[in-house]
Short mmCIF file of N, CA and C in Angstrom, two decimals:
data_model
loop_
_atom_site.label_atom_id
_atom_site.label_comp_id
_atom_site.label_asym_id
_atom_site.label_seq_id
_atom_site.Cartn_x
_atom_site.Cartn_y
_atom_site.Cartn_z
N UNK A 1 240.07 101.85 127.86
CA UNK A 1 238.66 101.63 128.08
C UNK A 1 238.53 100.50 129.11
N UNK A 2 237.62 100.62 130.06
CA UNK A 2 237.42 99.53 131.03
C UNK A 2 236.93 98.25 130.33
N UNK A 3 237.33 97.09 130.85
CA UNK A 3 236.91 95.82 130.22
C UNK A 3 235.39 95.69 130.06
N UNK A 4 234.62 96.20 131.01
CA UNK A 4 233.15 96.11 130.88
C UNK A 4 232.65 96.81 129.62
N UNK A 5 233.24 97.95 129.30
CA UNK A 5 232.82 98.67 128.10
C UNK A 5 233.21 97.92 126.84
N UNK A 6 234.37 97.30 126.85
CA UNK A 6 234.79 96.49 125.70
C UNK A 6 233.82 95.33 125.51
N UNK A 7 233.46 94.67 126.62
CA UNK A 7 232.50 93.56 126.53
C UNK A 7 231.15 94.04 126.01
N UNK A 8 230.72 95.23 126.41
CA UNK A 8 229.46 95.76 125.90
C UNK A 8 229.50 95.92 124.38
N UNK A 9 230.62 96.41 123.85
CA UNK A 9 230.77 96.53 122.40
C UNK A 9 230.70 95.17 121.72
N UNK A 10 231.36 94.18 122.31
CA UNK A 10 231.36 92.83 121.74
C UNK A 10 229.96 92.22 121.83
N UNK A 11 229.27 92.43 122.94
CA UNK A 11 227.89 91.93 123.07
C UNK A 11 227.01 92.45 121.95
N UNK A 12 227.09 93.75 121.71
CA UNK A 12 226.25 94.37 120.69
C UNK A 12 226.65 93.93 119.28
N UNK A 13 227.95 93.91 119.00
CA UNK A 13 228.42 93.55 117.66
C UNK A 13 228.12 92.09 117.33
N UNK A 14 228.23 91.22 118.33
CA UNK A 14 228.04 89.80 118.08
C UNK A 14 226.69 89.26 118.48
N UNK A 15 225.84 90.11 119.03
CA UNK A 15 224.52 89.66 119.52
C UNK A 15 224.68 88.42 120.39
N UNK A 16 225.59 88.51 121.36
CA UNK A 16 225.88 87.38 122.23
C UNK A 16 225.75 87.81 123.68
N UNK A 17 225.28 86.89 124.51
CA UNK A 17 225.21 87.14 125.94
C UNK A 17 226.56 86.81 126.56
N UNK A 18 227.07 87.70 127.39
CA UNK A 18 228.34 87.49 128.07
C UNK A 18 228.14 87.76 129.55
N UNK A 19 228.51 86.78 130.37
CA UNK A 19 228.40 86.88 131.83
C UNK A 19 229.81 86.87 132.40
N UNK A 20 230.07 87.71 133.39
CA UNK A 20 231.39 87.79 134.02
C UNK A 20 231.27 87.33 135.46
N UNK A 21 232.13 86.39 135.87
CA UNK A 21 232.07 85.88 137.24
C UNK A 21 232.55 86.95 138.23
N UNK A 22 232.11 86.85 139.48
CA UNK A 22 232.54 87.82 140.49
C UNK A 22 234.06 87.86 140.69
N UNK A 23 234.73 86.72 140.56
CA UNK A 23 236.19 86.68 140.70
C UNK A 23 236.87 87.53 139.64
N UNK A 24 236.36 87.47 138.44
CA UNK A 24 236.93 88.25 137.35
C UNK A 24 236.66 89.74 137.57
N UNK A 25 235.44 90.07 137.96
CA UNK A 25 235.11 91.48 138.23
C UNK A 25 236.06 92.08 139.27
N UNK A 26 236.34 91.32 140.31
CA UNK A 26 237.25 91.80 141.36
C UNK A 26 238.67 91.94 140.82
N UNK A 27 239.09 91.00 139.98
CA UNK A 27 240.46 90.99 139.47
C UNK A 27 240.72 92.14 138.49
N UNK A 28 239.72 92.55 137.72
CA UNK A 28 239.99 93.58 136.72
C UNK A 28 239.55 94.97 137.16
N UNK A 29 239.22 95.14 138.42
CA UNK A 29 238.84 96.46 138.94
C UNK A 29 239.99 97.45 138.68
N UNK A 30 239.67 98.55 138.04
CA UNK A 30 240.66 99.57 137.77
C UNK A 30 241.52 99.34 136.54
N UNK A 31 241.38 98.19 135.88
CA UNK A 31 242.19 97.91 134.68
C UNK A 31 241.56 98.55 133.45
N UNK A 32 242.40 98.82 132.49
CA UNK A 32 241.91 99.32 131.20
C UNK A 32 242.46 98.42 130.09
N UNK A 33 241.78 98.46 128.97
CA UNK A 33 242.17 97.66 127.80
C UNK A 33 242.42 98.60 126.63
N UNK A 34 243.53 98.36 125.95
CA UNK A 34 243.84 99.10 124.74
C UNK A 34 244.12 98.09 123.64
N UNK A 35 243.25 98.04 122.67
CA UNK A 35 243.42 97.15 121.52
C UNK A 35 242.88 97.87 120.30
N UNK A 36 243.48 97.61 119.18
CA UNK A 36 242.95 98.10 117.91
C UNK A 36 242.84 96.91 116.98
N UNK A 37 241.62 96.57 116.62
CA UNK A 37 241.36 95.43 115.75
C UNK A 37 240.53 95.90 114.57
N UNK A 38 240.92 95.48 113.40
CA UNK A 38 240.18 95.81 112.18
C UNK A 38 239.76 94.53 111.49
N UNK A 39 238.54 94.52 110.99
CA UNK A 39 238.03 93.41 110.18
C UNK A 39 238.12 92.06 110.89
N UNK A 40 237.74 92.02 112.15
CA UNK A 40 237.66 90.75 112.89
C UNK A 40 236.24 90.57 113.38
N UNK A 41 235.86 89.33 113.56
CA UNK A 41 234.51 89.04 114.07
C UNK A 41 234.43 89.39 115.56
N UNK A 42 233.23 89.49 116.05
CA UNK A 42 233.03 89.74 117.48
C UNK A 42 233.64 88.62 118.31
N UNK A 43 233.55 87.38 117.82
CA UNK A 43 234.13 86.25 118.54
C UNK A 43 235.65 86.36 118.61
N UNK A 44 236.28 86.75 117.52
CA UNK A 44 237.74 86.94 117.53
C UNK A 44 238.13 88.07 118.48
N UNK A 45 237.39 89.16 118.46
CA UNK A 45 237.66 90.27 119.39
C UNK A 45 237.52 89.81 120.83
N UNK A 46 236.51 88.98 121.09
CA UNK A 46 236.30 88.42 122.43
C UNK A 46 237.50 87.59 122.86
N UNK A 47 237.99 86.73 121.97
CA UNK A 47 239.15 85.90 122.30
C UNK A 47 240.42 86.73 122.50
N UNK A 48 240.60 87.78 121.71
CA UNK A 48 241.74 88.67 121.92
C UNK A 48 241.65 89.33 123.29
N UNK A 49 240.46 89.76 123.67
CA UNK A 49 240.27 90.37 124.99
C UNK A 49 240.61 89.39 126.10
N UNK A 50 240.14 88.15 125.98
CA UNK A 50 240.44 87.14 127.00
C UNK A 50 241.94 86.92 127.14
N UNK A 51 242.63 86.81 126.02
CA UNK A 51 244.09 86.62 126.08
C UNK A 51 244.78 87.83 126.71
N UNK A 52 244.34 89.02 126.36
CA UNK A 52 244.92 90.25 126.89
C UNK A 52 244.78 90.32 128.41
N UNK A 53 243.66 89.84 128.93
CA UNK A 53 243.40 89.89 130.37
C UNK A 53 243.73 88.59 131.09
N UNK A 54 244.30 87.60 130.37
CA UNK A 54 244.65 86.30 130.94
C UNK A 54 243.42 85.63 131.59
N UNK A 55 242.34 85.56 130.81
CA UNK A 55 241.09 84.98 131.28
C UNK A 55 240.65 83.87 130.34
N UNK A 56 239.60 83.17 130.73
CA UNK A 56 239.03 82.08 129.94
C UNK A 56 237.52 82.26 129.87
N UNK A 57 236.91 81.46 129.02
CA UNK A 57 235.45 81.48 128.94
C UNK A 57 234.94 80.08 128.66
N UNK A 58 233.68 79.88 128.96
CA UNK A 58 232.99 78.67 128.57
C UNK A 58 231.54 79.03 128.28
N UNK A 59 230.87 78.18 127.55
CA UNK A 59 229.49 78.43 127.14
C UNK A 59 228.55 77.68 128.06
N UNK A 60 227.57 78.38 128.63
CA UNK A 60 226.57 77.75 129.49
C UNK A 60 225.28 78.56 129.45
N UNK A 61 224.17 77.88 129.35
CA UNK A 61 222.85 78.51 129.40
C UNK A 61 222.74 79.73 128.47
N UNK A 62 223.13 79.53 127.22
CA UNK A 62 223.01 80.54 126.17
C UNK A 62 223.85 81.80 126.41
N UNK A 63 224.96 81.64 127.12
CA UNK A 63 225.85 82.78 127.36
C UNK A 63 227.30 82.32 127.44
N UNK A 64 228.20 83.21 127.03
CA UNK A 64 229.62 82.99 127.24
C UNK A 64 229.91 83.49 128.65
N UNK A 65 230.53 82.65 129.45
CA UNK A 65 230.86 83.00 130.84
C UNK A 65 232.35 83.27 130.91
N UNK A 66 232.72 84.47 131.33
CA UNK A 66 234.13 84.84 131.46
C UNK A 66 234.56 84.51 132.88
N UNK A 67 235.66 83.76 132.99
CA UNK A 67 236.13 83.31 134.30
C UNK A 67 237.65 83.22 134.29
N UNK A 68 238.20 82.72 135.37
CA UNK A 68 239.65 82.58 135.50
C UNK A 68 240.10 81.24 134.90
N UNK A 69 241.38 81.15 134.51
CA UNK A 69 241.88 79.87 133.97
C UNK A 69 241.72 78.73 134.98
N UNK A 70 241.91 79.00 136.24
CA UNK A 70 241.79 77.96 137.26
C UNK A 70 240.37 77.37 137.30
N UNK A 71 239.37 78.20 137.06
CA UNK A 71 237.98 77.74 137.12
C UNK A 71 237.62 76.79 136.00
N UNK A 72 238.40 76.78 134.93
CA UNK A 72 238.07 75.88 133.81
C UNK A 72 239.11 74.79 133.61
N UNK A 73 239.91 74.51 134.64
CA UNK A 73 240.85 73.40 134.55
C UNK A 73 240.08 72.12 134.30
N UNK A 74 240.66 71.22 133.50
CA UNK A 74 239.97 69.95 133.23
C UNK A 74 239.60 69.24 134.52
N UNK A 75 238.39 68.78 134.55
CA UNK A 75 237.88 68.14 135.76
C UNK A 75 236.77 67.19 135.37
N UNK A 76 236.57 66.19 136.16
CA UNK A 76 235.43 65.30 135.92
C UNK A 76 234.20 65.81 136.66
N UNK A 77 234.40 66.85 137.44
CA UNK A 77 233.27 67.40 138.19
C UNK A 77 232.31 68.10 137.23
N UNK A 78 231.06 68.08 137.58
CA UNK A 78 230.06 68.79 136.80
C UNK A 78 229.81 70.11 137.51
N UNK A 79 229.96 71.21 136.78
CA UNK A 79 229.72 72.55 137.33
C UNK A 79 228.28 72.90 137.01
N UNK A 80 227.45 72.98 138.03
CA UNK A 80 226.03 73.23 137.78
C UNK A 80 225.47 72.08 136.98
N UNK A 81 224.84 72.39 135.85
CA UNK A 81 224.31 71.34 134.99
C UNK A 81 225.25 71.02 133.85
N UNK A 82 226.39 71.71 133.76
CA UNK A 82 227.23 71.59 132.58
C UNK A 82 228.60 71.02 132.91
N UNK A 83 229.02 70.06 132.13
CA UNK A 83 230.39 69.57 132.20
C UNK A 83 231.22 70.51 131.32
N UNK A 84 232.33 70.97 131.84
CA UNK A 84 233.17 71.88 131.07
C UNK A 84 234.04 71.06 130.13
N UNK A 85 233.71 71.08 128.87
CA UNK A 85 234.47 70.32 127.89
C UNK A 85 235.32 71.25 127.05
N UNK A 86 236.36 70.71 126.44
CA UNK A 86 237.24 71.51 125.58
C UNK A 86 236.46 72.19 124.46
N UNK A 87 235.41 71.56 123.98
CA UNK A 87 234.67 72.11 122.86
C UNK A 87 234.01 73.44 123.19
N UNK A 88 233.78 73.70 124.46
CA UNK A 88 233.06 74.91 124.85
C UNK A 88 233.93 75.85 125.67
N UNK A 89 235.22 75.58 125.77
CA UNK A 89 236.10 76.43 126.55
C UNK A 89 237.02 77.24 125.64
N UNK A 90 237.41 78.38 126.10
CA UNK A 90 238.43 79.18 125.40
C UNK A 90 239.35 79.78 126.45
N UNK A 91 240.63 79.42 126.37
CA UNK A 91 241.62 79.97 127.29
C UNK A 91 242.78 80.53 126.51
#
């Protein structure tokens, strides 16, 4: 199944907004995901998907943002209005 379809399932199951950066969209073009998960939360399924695709996420403006590991490297820079802290990152 394409990653976008997997994210759609997670969005619906978890009632969560998920945004994918353009870099990630370009990187996963043509990729498929095969996972079988039973009795896990939408958040756990989301984290399994990120690990499977070697991606990261952070929370900003009421949405989980899926991005590359390089984009969430520790930094003192402020990205937009949000400082990327460990508490809101998942890699």
